Amino acid sequence: MNSPELLPILCYPDPRLHTVAKPVAEVDDDIRALIPRMLATMYDANGIGLAATQVDVHLRLIVIDVSETRDQPMVLINPELEWASDEKRKGEEGCLSVPGIYDGVERSIAVRVRALDGEGHSRVIEAEGMLAVCIQHEMDHLLGKVFVEYLSMLKRNRIKSKLVKARREAERA
Ligand code: NI
């Protein structure tokens, strides 16, 4: 069996990362074909989550795998936050769209989310720890929000110029 073709990941500050995703109308063949490609792209990049927004597909679809063994893929289609704990904690985050940058973001320590799985069945996911953080981070992507937007304007501008410079150098090389 051929491995799924990888998808290019948009890099901050690409304006397409700020697109608000539309709900998936139906888990059809196109969606079923996209899921393995998103998972392969996430695993290839050593990420724990990837939102469709990051591969320039503006639909409410997320793939996640926070397992150490990298064999527990989760698919969340049209995720809706049902509950988030008032208790929050600041933890270090990174993002495949913001390569090499890690910084602290405050998130609820537990969430409950309703979503369709890859077969289109409705599921409720109760998450805490890294999974809870990852779900919140990826759901932000679907709203066009990148984690660096939680940081100060000064930090964000530094990150922007660093990534723009790195891209220019990569293009010249
Ligand atoms: Ni991200």
Coordinates of C-alpha atoms and ligand atoms in Angstrom, one line a residue:
M1 CA 0.0 0.0 0.0
N2 CA 1.3 3.5 -0.9
S3 CA 1.7 5.8 2.0
P4 CA -0.6 8.9 1.8
E5 CA 0.8 11.9 0.0
L6 CA 2.0 14.6 2.4
L7 CA 0.4 18.0 2.5
P8 CA 2.4 21.3 2.6
I9 CA 1.9 23.1 6.0
L10 CA 1.3 26.8 6.0
C11 CA 3.8 28.8 8.0
Y12 CA 3.1 31.8 10.2
P13 CA 2.6 34.7 9.3
D14 CA 0.8 33.3 6.2
P15 CA -2.5 35.2 6.2
R16 CA -4.4 32.0 5.2
L17 CA -3.8 30.7 8.8
H18 CA -6.4 33.3 9.9
T19 CA -9.2 31.9 7.8
V20 CA -12.2 30.8 9.8
A21 CA -13.0 27.2 8.9
K22 CA -16.5 26.1 7.8
P23 CA -18.3 23.0 9.2
V24 CA -17.9 19.7 7.4
A25 CA -21.3 19.2 5.8
E26 CA -20.8 15.4 5.3
V27 CA -18.1 12.9 6.1
D28 CA -17.8 12.0 2.4
D29 CA -15.1 10.4 0.2
D30 CA -13.1 13.7 0.0
I31 CA -13.0 14.0 3.8
R32 CA -12.1 10.3 4.2
A33 CA -9.3 10.8 1.7
L34 CA -8.0 13.9 3.5
I35 CA -7.8 12.3 7.0
P36 CA -5.0 9.9 6.2
R37 CA -3.0 12.6 4.4
M38 CA -3.4 14.9 7.4
L39 CA -2.3 12.2 9.8
A40 CA 0.7 11.3 7.6
T41 CA 1.6 15.0 7.4
M42 CA 1.4 15.3 11.2
Y43 CA 3.4 12.2 11.9
D44 CA 6.0 13.1 9.3
A45 CA 6.5 16.5 11.0
N46 CA 6.6 14.9 14.5
G47 CA 3.5 16.9 15.6
I48 CA 0.9 15.9 18.1
G49 CA -1.9 17.8 16.3
L50 CA -2.8 19.3 13.0
A51 CA -5.8 21.4 12.0
A52 CA -7.1 21.4 8.4
T53 CA -6.5 25.1 8.4
Q54 CA -2.8 24.5 8.5
V55 CA -2.9 22.6 5.2
D56 CA -5.0 25.3 3.6
V57 CA -8.3 23.3 3.8
H58 CA -10.7 25.5 5.6
L59 CA -13.0 22.9 7.1
R60 CA -13.6 22.1 10.8
L61 CA -11.4 19.0 10.9
I62 CA -8.5 18.2 13.3
V63 CA -6.2 15.2 13.7
I64 CA -4.4 14.5 17.0
D65 CA -2.1 11.9 18.5
V66 CA -0.6 12.7 21.9
S67 CA 0.5 9.1 22.5
E68 CA 4.2 8.3 23.0
T69 CA 3.9 5.3 20.7
R70 CA 2.4 7.5 17.9
D71 CA -0.3 4.9 17.1
Q72 CA -3.4 6.5 18.8
P73 CA -4.8 8.8 16.1
M74 CA -7.8 10.8 16.9
V75 CA -10.0 12.6 14.3
L76 CA -12.3 15.4 15.4
I77 CA -14.8 16.7 12.9
N78 CA -16.9 19.8 13.7
P79 CA -15.7 19.9 17.3
E80 CA -17.8 21.9 19.7
L81 CA -16.5 22.8 23.2
E82 CA -19.1 21.7 25.7
W83 CA -17.2 22.6 28.8
A84 CA -13.8 23.9 29.9
S85 CA -12.5 23.9 33.4
D86 CA -12.2 27.3 35.1
E87 CA -8.8 26.1 36.4
K88 CA -6.1 27.1 33.9
R89 CA -2.4 26.4 33.7
K90 CA 0.3 27.9 31.7
G91 CA 2.3 25.5 29.6
E92 CA 4.8 25.6 26.8
E93 CA 3.4 25.2 23.3
G94 CA 4.7 24.9 19.8
C95 CA 3.1 24.6 16.5
L96 CA 3.9 23.0 13.1
S97 CA 3.0 26.4 11.5
V98 CA 5.4 28.3 13.8
P99 CA 8.6 26.1 13.5
G100 CA 11.2 26.4 16.2
I101 CA 9.1 28.7 18.4
Y102 CA 7.9 27.6 21.9
D103 CA 6.2 29.8 24.5
G104 CA 3.9 29.7 27.4
V105 CA 0.1 29.8 26.9
E106 CA -2.5 29.6 29.6
R107 CA -5.2 27.0 28.9
S108 CA -8.0 25.2 30.8
I109 CA -6.6 22.0 32.3
A110 CA -9.6 19.9 31.2
V111 CA -12.2 20.2 28.5
R112 CA -15.2 18.3 27.2
V113 CA -15.7 18.3 23.4
R114 CA -18.3 16.9 21.1
A115 CA -17.2 16.0 17.6
L116 CA -17.7 13.5 14.8
D117 CA -15.0 10.9 14.4
G118 CA -13.5 9.8 11.1
E119 CA -16.6 7.6 10.4
G120 CA -19.0 10.4 11.1
H121 CA -20.2 9.1 14.5
S122 CA -20.8 11.6 17.2
R123 CA -18.4 11.3 20.2
V124 CA -17.9 13.1 23.4
I125 CA -14.2 13.5 24.4
E126 CA -13.3 14.2 28.0
A127 CA -9.7 15.4 28.0
E128 CA -7.1 16.6 30.4
G129 CA -3.4 17.2 30.4
M130 CA -1.6 17.4 27.1
L131 CA -4.7 16.2 25.1
A132 CA -6.8 19.0 26.6
V133 CA -4.2 21.6 25.6
C134 CA -3.8 20.1 22.2
I135 CA -7.5 20.1 21.5
Q136 CA -7.8 23.8 22.5
H137 CA -4.7 24.7 20.4
E138 CA -6.1 22.9 17.3
M139 CA -9.7 24.3 17.8
D140 CA -8.1 27.8 17.8
H141 CA -6.6 27.1 14.4
L142 CA -10.1 26.4 13.1
L143 CA -11.1 29.9 14.2
G144 CA -8.0 31.4 12.4
K145 CA -6.0 31.8 15.6
V146 CA -2.4 30.8 16.0
F147 CA -0.9 30.4 19.5
V148 CA 1.5 33.3 19.2
E149 CA -1.5 35.6 19.3
Y150 CA -1.7 34.9 23.0
L151 CA 1.8 36.4 23.4
S152 CA 2.7 40.0 23.7
M153 CA 2.8 42.2 20.6
L154 CA 6.6 42.5 21.1
K155 CA 7.2 38.8 21.2
R156 CA 4.8 38.2 18.3
N157 CA 6.6 40.8 16.1
R158 CA 9.9 39.2 17.0
I159 CA 8.6 35.8 16.0
K160 CA 7.2 37.2 12.7
S161 CA 10.4 38.8 11.6
K162 CA 12.4 35.7 12.6
L163 CA 10.2 33.4 10.5
V164 CA 10.0 35.8 7.5
K165 CA 13.8 36.1 7.6
A166 CA 14.3 32.3 7.8
R167 CA 11.9 31.8 4.9
R168 CA 13.8 34.4 2.7
E169 CA 17.1 32.7 3.5
A170 CA 15.6 29.3 2.7
E171 CA 14.3 30.6 -0.6
R172 CA 17.7 32.1 -1.5
A173 CA 19.5 28.9 -0.6
Ligands
NI1 NI -0.6 24.6 15.8

